[in-house]
CSV table of C-alpha atoms in Angstrom, one decimal:
chain,number,residue,atom,x,y,z
D,1,MET,CA,25.7,12.4,-23.1
D,2,ARG,CA,24.0,9.2,-21.7
D,3,ILE,CA,21.4,9.4,-19.1
D,4,MET,CA,22.2,6.8,-16.1
D,5,ALA,CA,19.3,4.6,-15.7
D,6,TYR,CA,18.7,2.3,-12.6
D,7,SER,CA,17.2,-1.0,-12.5
D,8,LYS,CA,13.7,-1.2,-10.3
D,9,ASN,CA,15.5,-3.1,-7.7
D,10,GLU,CA,18.4,-0.4,-7.4
D,11,LEU,CA,15.6,2.3,-7.1
D,12,ARG,CA,13.8,0.1,-4.7
D,13,GLN,CA,16.7,-0.1,-2.3
D,14,ALA,CA,17.7,3.6,-2.7
D,15,TYR,CA,14.0,4.5,-1.6
D,16,ILE,CA,14.0,2.2,1.2
D,17,ALA,CA,17.6,3.5,2.6
D,18,ARG,CA,15.7,7.0,2.2
D,19,LEU,CA,12.8,6.0,4.4
D,20,GLN,CA,14.8,4.2,6.6
D,21,GLN,CA,16.6,7.7,7.4
D,22,LEU,CA,13.5,9.7,7.9
D,23,ASP,CA,13.7,11.7,11.0
D,24,LEU,CA,11.0,10.3,13.3
D,25,ASN,CA,9.4,13.2,14.0
D,26,THR,CA,8.7,14.5,10.5
D,27,ARG,CA,7.9,11.3,9.5
D,28,LEU,CA,4.9,10.8,12.2
D,29,SER,CA,3.7,14.6,11.3
D,30,GLU,CA,3.9,14.0,7.6
D,31,GLU,CA,2.0,10.4,8.2
D,32,LYS,CA,-0.6,12.0,10.4
D,33,ARG,CA,-1.2,14.5,7.4
D,34,LEU,CA,-1.5,11.8,5.1
D,35,THR,CA,-4.1,9.6,6.9
D,36,SER,CA,-6.1,12.8,7.7
D,37,MET,CA,-6.3,13.4,3.7
D,38,LEU,CA,-7.3,10.0,3.2
D,39,PHE,CA,-10.1,10.0,5.5
D,40,ASN,CA,-11.4,13.0,3.8
D,41,GLN,CA,-11.3,11.3,0.3
D,42,PRO,CA,-14.6,10.2,-1.3
D,43,GLU,CA,-13.2,6.7,-2.0
D,44,TRP,CA,-13.1,6.6,1.6
D,45,MET,CA,-15.9,8.2,2.8
D,46,ARG,CA,-18.1,5.7,0.2
D,47,ALA,CA,-15.7,2.5,1.2
D,48,LYS,CA,-17.4,-0.3,3.6
D,49,THR,CA,-14.8,-2.6,3.0
D,50,VAL,CA,-11.1,-1.2,3.1
D,51,ALA,CA,-8.1,-3.4,2.2
D,52,LEU,CA,-4.9,-2.2,4.0
D,53,THR,CA,-1.7,-4.1,4.6
D,54,LEU,CA,0.0,-4.5,8.2
D,55,SER,CA,2.7,-2.3,7.8
D,56,GLN,CA,6.6,-3.2,8.2
D,57,SER,CA,8.9,-0.5,10.1
D,58,PHE,CA,9.9,1.4,7.3
D,59,GLU,CA,6.5,1.8,5.6
D,60,ILE,CA,3.5,4.0,6.6
D,61,ASP,CA,2.2,3.0,9.5
D,62,THR,CA,-1.1,1.5,8.6
D,63,ALA,CA,-2.4,0.7,12.0
D,64,PRO,CA,-4.1,4.2,13.0
D,65,ILE,CA,-5.7,3.6,9.4
D,66,LEU,CA,-6.9,0.3,10.6
D,67,LEU,CA,-8.4,1.5,13.9
D,68,HIS,CA,-9.8,4.5,12.3
D,69,ALA,CA,-11.7,2.1,9.7
D,70,ARG,CA,-13.0,0.0,12.5
D,71,HIS,CA,-13.8,2.7,14.8
D,72,GLU,CA,-16.1,4.1,11.6
D,73,GLY,CA,-17.9,0.4,11.1
D,74,ARG,CA,-15.8,-0.4,8.3
D,75,THR,CA,-14.9,-4.2,7.4
D,76,VAL,CA,-11.2,-4.0,7.0
D,77,VAL,CA,-9.6,-6.7,5.2
D,78,VAL,CA,-5.3,-7.5,4.9
D,79,PRO,CA,-3.2,-9.5,2.6
D,80,ARG,CA,-2.4,-13.4,3.0
D,81,THR,CA,0.4,-14.7,0.6
D,82,LEU,CA,-0.5,-17.8,-1.7
D,83,PRO,CA,1.7,-20.2,-3.2
D,84,LYS,CA,2.7,-18.9,-7.0
D,85,ARG,CA,3.3,-15.3,-5.8
D,86,GLN,CA,-0.5,-14.9,-5.3
D,87,MET,CA,-2.4,-13.4,-2.5
D,88,GLU,CA,-6.1,-12.9,-1.0
D,89,PHE,CA,-7.5,-10.5,1.4
D,90,VAL,CA,-8.9,-11.7,4.9
D,91,GLU,CA,-11.3,-10.1,7.2
D,92,ILE,CA,-9.5,-9.2,10.3
D,93,THR,CA,-11.4,-8.9,13.7
D,94,GLU,CA,-10.8,-8.9,17.6
D,95,SER,CA,-10.4,-12.4,17.2
D,96,THR,CA,-8.0,-12.9,14.3
D,97,ASN,CA,-5.1,-15.1,14.7
D,98,PHE,CA,-1.9,-14.4,13.4
D,99,GLU,CA,1.0,-16.0,11.9
D,100,GLU,CA,4.5,-14.9,10.5
D,101,SER,CA,4.9,-15.2,6.8
D,102,SER,CA,7.9,-16.0,5.0
D,103,PHE,CA,8.5,-12.4,4.3
D,104,GLY,CA,8.4,-11.8,8.3
D,105,ILE,CA,5.1,-9.9,7.9
D,106,LEU,CA,2.2,-11.1,10.1
D,107,GLU,CA,-1.0,-12.6,8.3
D,108,PRO,CA,-4.3,-13.7,9.4
D,109,ALA,CA,-3.9,-17.6,10.1
D,110,ASP,CA,-8.0,-17.8,9.9
D,111,GLY,CA,-10.8,-15.4,9.1
D,112,ARG,CA,-13.2,-15.1,5.8
D,113,VAL,CA,-11.9,-14.2,2.5
D,114,PHE,CA,-13.1,-11.4,0.8
D,115,SER,CA,-13.2,-11.4,-3.1
D,116,PRO,CA,-12.0,-8.8,-5.2
D,117,ASP,CA,-15.4,-7.7,-6.2
D,118,GLU,CA,-16.2,-7.5,-2.4
D,119,ILE,CA,-13.4,-4.7,-1.6
D,120,ASP,CA,-14.6,-1.1,-2.3
D,121,LEU,CA,-11.1,0.5,-1.4
D,122,MET,CA,-7.6,-0.7,-1.6
D,123,VAL,CA,-4.9,1.3,0.0
D,124,VAL,CA,-2.0,0.0,-2.0
D,125,PRO,CA,1.6,0.0,-0.6
D,126,GLY,CA,5.0,0.7,-2.3
D,127,VAL,CA,8.2,1.8,-2.0
D,128,ALA,CA,7.9,4.6,-4.5
D,129,PHE,CA,5.1,6.3,-6.3
D,130,THR,CA,5.0,9.0,-9.5
D,131,GLN,CA,2.0,11.8,-9.2
D,132,ASP,CA,0.4,10.2,-12.1
D,133,GLY,CA,0.2,6.9,-10.4
D,134,GLN,CA,2.8,4.4,-11.3
D,135,ARG,CA,4.0,2.5,-8.3
D,136,LEU,CA,7.5,0.6,-7.3
D,137,GLY,CA,6.4,-2.0,-5.2
D,138,PHE,CA,8.5,-4.8,-3.2
D,139,GLY,CA,9.3,-6.7,-6.3
D,140,GLY,CA,7.2,-9.9,-5.7
D,141,GLY,CA,4.4,-8.9,-8.2
D,142,TYR,CA,1.6,-10.1,-5.5
D,143,TYR,CA,-0.2,-6.7,-5.9
D,144,ASP,CA,0.1,-6.3,-9.4
D,145,ARG,CA,-1.1,-9.8,-10.0
D,146,TYR,CA,-4.2,-9.0,-7.3
D,147,LEU,CA,-4.8,-5.6,-8.8
D,148,SER,CA,-5.1,-7.2,-12.3
D,149,LYS,CA,-8.6,-8.5,-11.1
D,150,TYR,CA,-9.4,-5.6,-8.9
D,151,HIS,CA,-11.8,-3.0,-10.1
D,152,GLY,CA,-12.5,-1.0,-7.2
D,153,ASP,CA,-10.9,2.3,-5.8
D,154,THR,CA,-7.3,2.3,-5.4
D,155,VAL,CA,-5.3,4.8,-3.6
D,156,ALA,CA,-1.7,5.1,-2.1
D,157,LEU,CA,-0.3,7.3,0.2
D,158,ALA,CA,3.3,8.7,-0.7
D,159,LEU,CA,5.5,10.7,1.7
D,160,PRO,CA,7.7,13.2,0.4
D,161,THR,CA,10.4,11.1,0.1
D,162,GLN,CA,8.5,8.5,-1.8
D,163,LEU,CA,7.4,10.9,-4.9
D,164,ALA,CA,9.0,9.9,-8.1
D,165,ASP,CA,9.2,11.4,-11.1
D,166,ASN,CA,7.5,10.7,-13.9
D,167,GLY,CA,10.0,8.2,-16.0
D,168,GLU,CA,11.9,7.5,-13.4
D,169,TRP,CA,11.5,3.7,-14.0
D,170,GLN,CA,10.2,2.2,-17.0
D,171,PRO,CA,6.8,0.2,-16.1
D,172,ASP,CA,6.6,-3.4,-17.1
D,173,GLY,CA,3.7,-4.7,-18.9
D,174,HIS,CA,2.3,-6.4,-15.9
D,175,ASP,CA,2.7,-3.1,-14.0
D,176,GLN,CA,-0.7,-2.0,-12.5
D,177,GLN,CA,-1.5,1.8,-12.2
D,178,ILE,CA,-3.1,3.1,-9.0
D,179,ALA,CA,-6.1,5.3,-9.6
D,180,LYS,CA,-4.9,8.1,-6.6
D,181,VAL,CA,-1.8,8.9,-5.1
D,182,LEU,CA,-2.1,11.2,-2.0
D,183,THR,CA,0.7,13.7,-1.5
D,184,LEU,CA,1.4,16.5,1.0
D,185,ALA,CA,2.1,18.5,-1.9
D,186,GLU,CA,-1.4,18.8,-2.4
D,187,CYS,CA,-2.0,20.4,0.9
C-alpha cells in the first residue's frame, strides 16, 4: 500500500482553503480563546517588545493582540520585507506610515528597526502547525531566514483547522521550529 504524499505547496493551498471556509462566529470565538491563552503565557508576560504580523483576511486577526500589547505598554514591531527574501522588524506607533508591499500586505514605511536580539517574543504566523512546533509557512522562507538568527521566545497560535499531524510534511533543512504552539486542545 502506497501512502499519498502531498507537497508543501499542495498542503498550503488545502489549509488556506480550510481557513477561508471557517464559519465566522466559530472562528471569532476560537481566535478570542487563543488570544486569551497567549496573554496568560509567561513568554507574553515577560516580553517588553513583541513581534507580530499585520494579518491577512484568512489569518488569525492580530489587531486585537496588537492593541492589547500597546495598551499594556509593550513595544510592537512588525515585519517589513527586504530584497533577497529577507525581512526586518520595525516599531509601529500612532504616527507610523504604512505602504502596501508587493504581497498586498501593509508594511511600515518608516520607524525604528529592531535587531533580532531586541525582540523578546515573536508571534509567528503560518498556514499550519504541528503540536511539536513544525510550521508550514507561506512559502517565501522569510520567517525561516529571520528565525535562524533570532534567539528569543517564539509562539504560534493555531486554530483547530490549522493543527496538523506530526509527519504530515517533511521539514526542509532550513525550516525553523516554533518553541510553543498554542491550540484550543489545551483548554
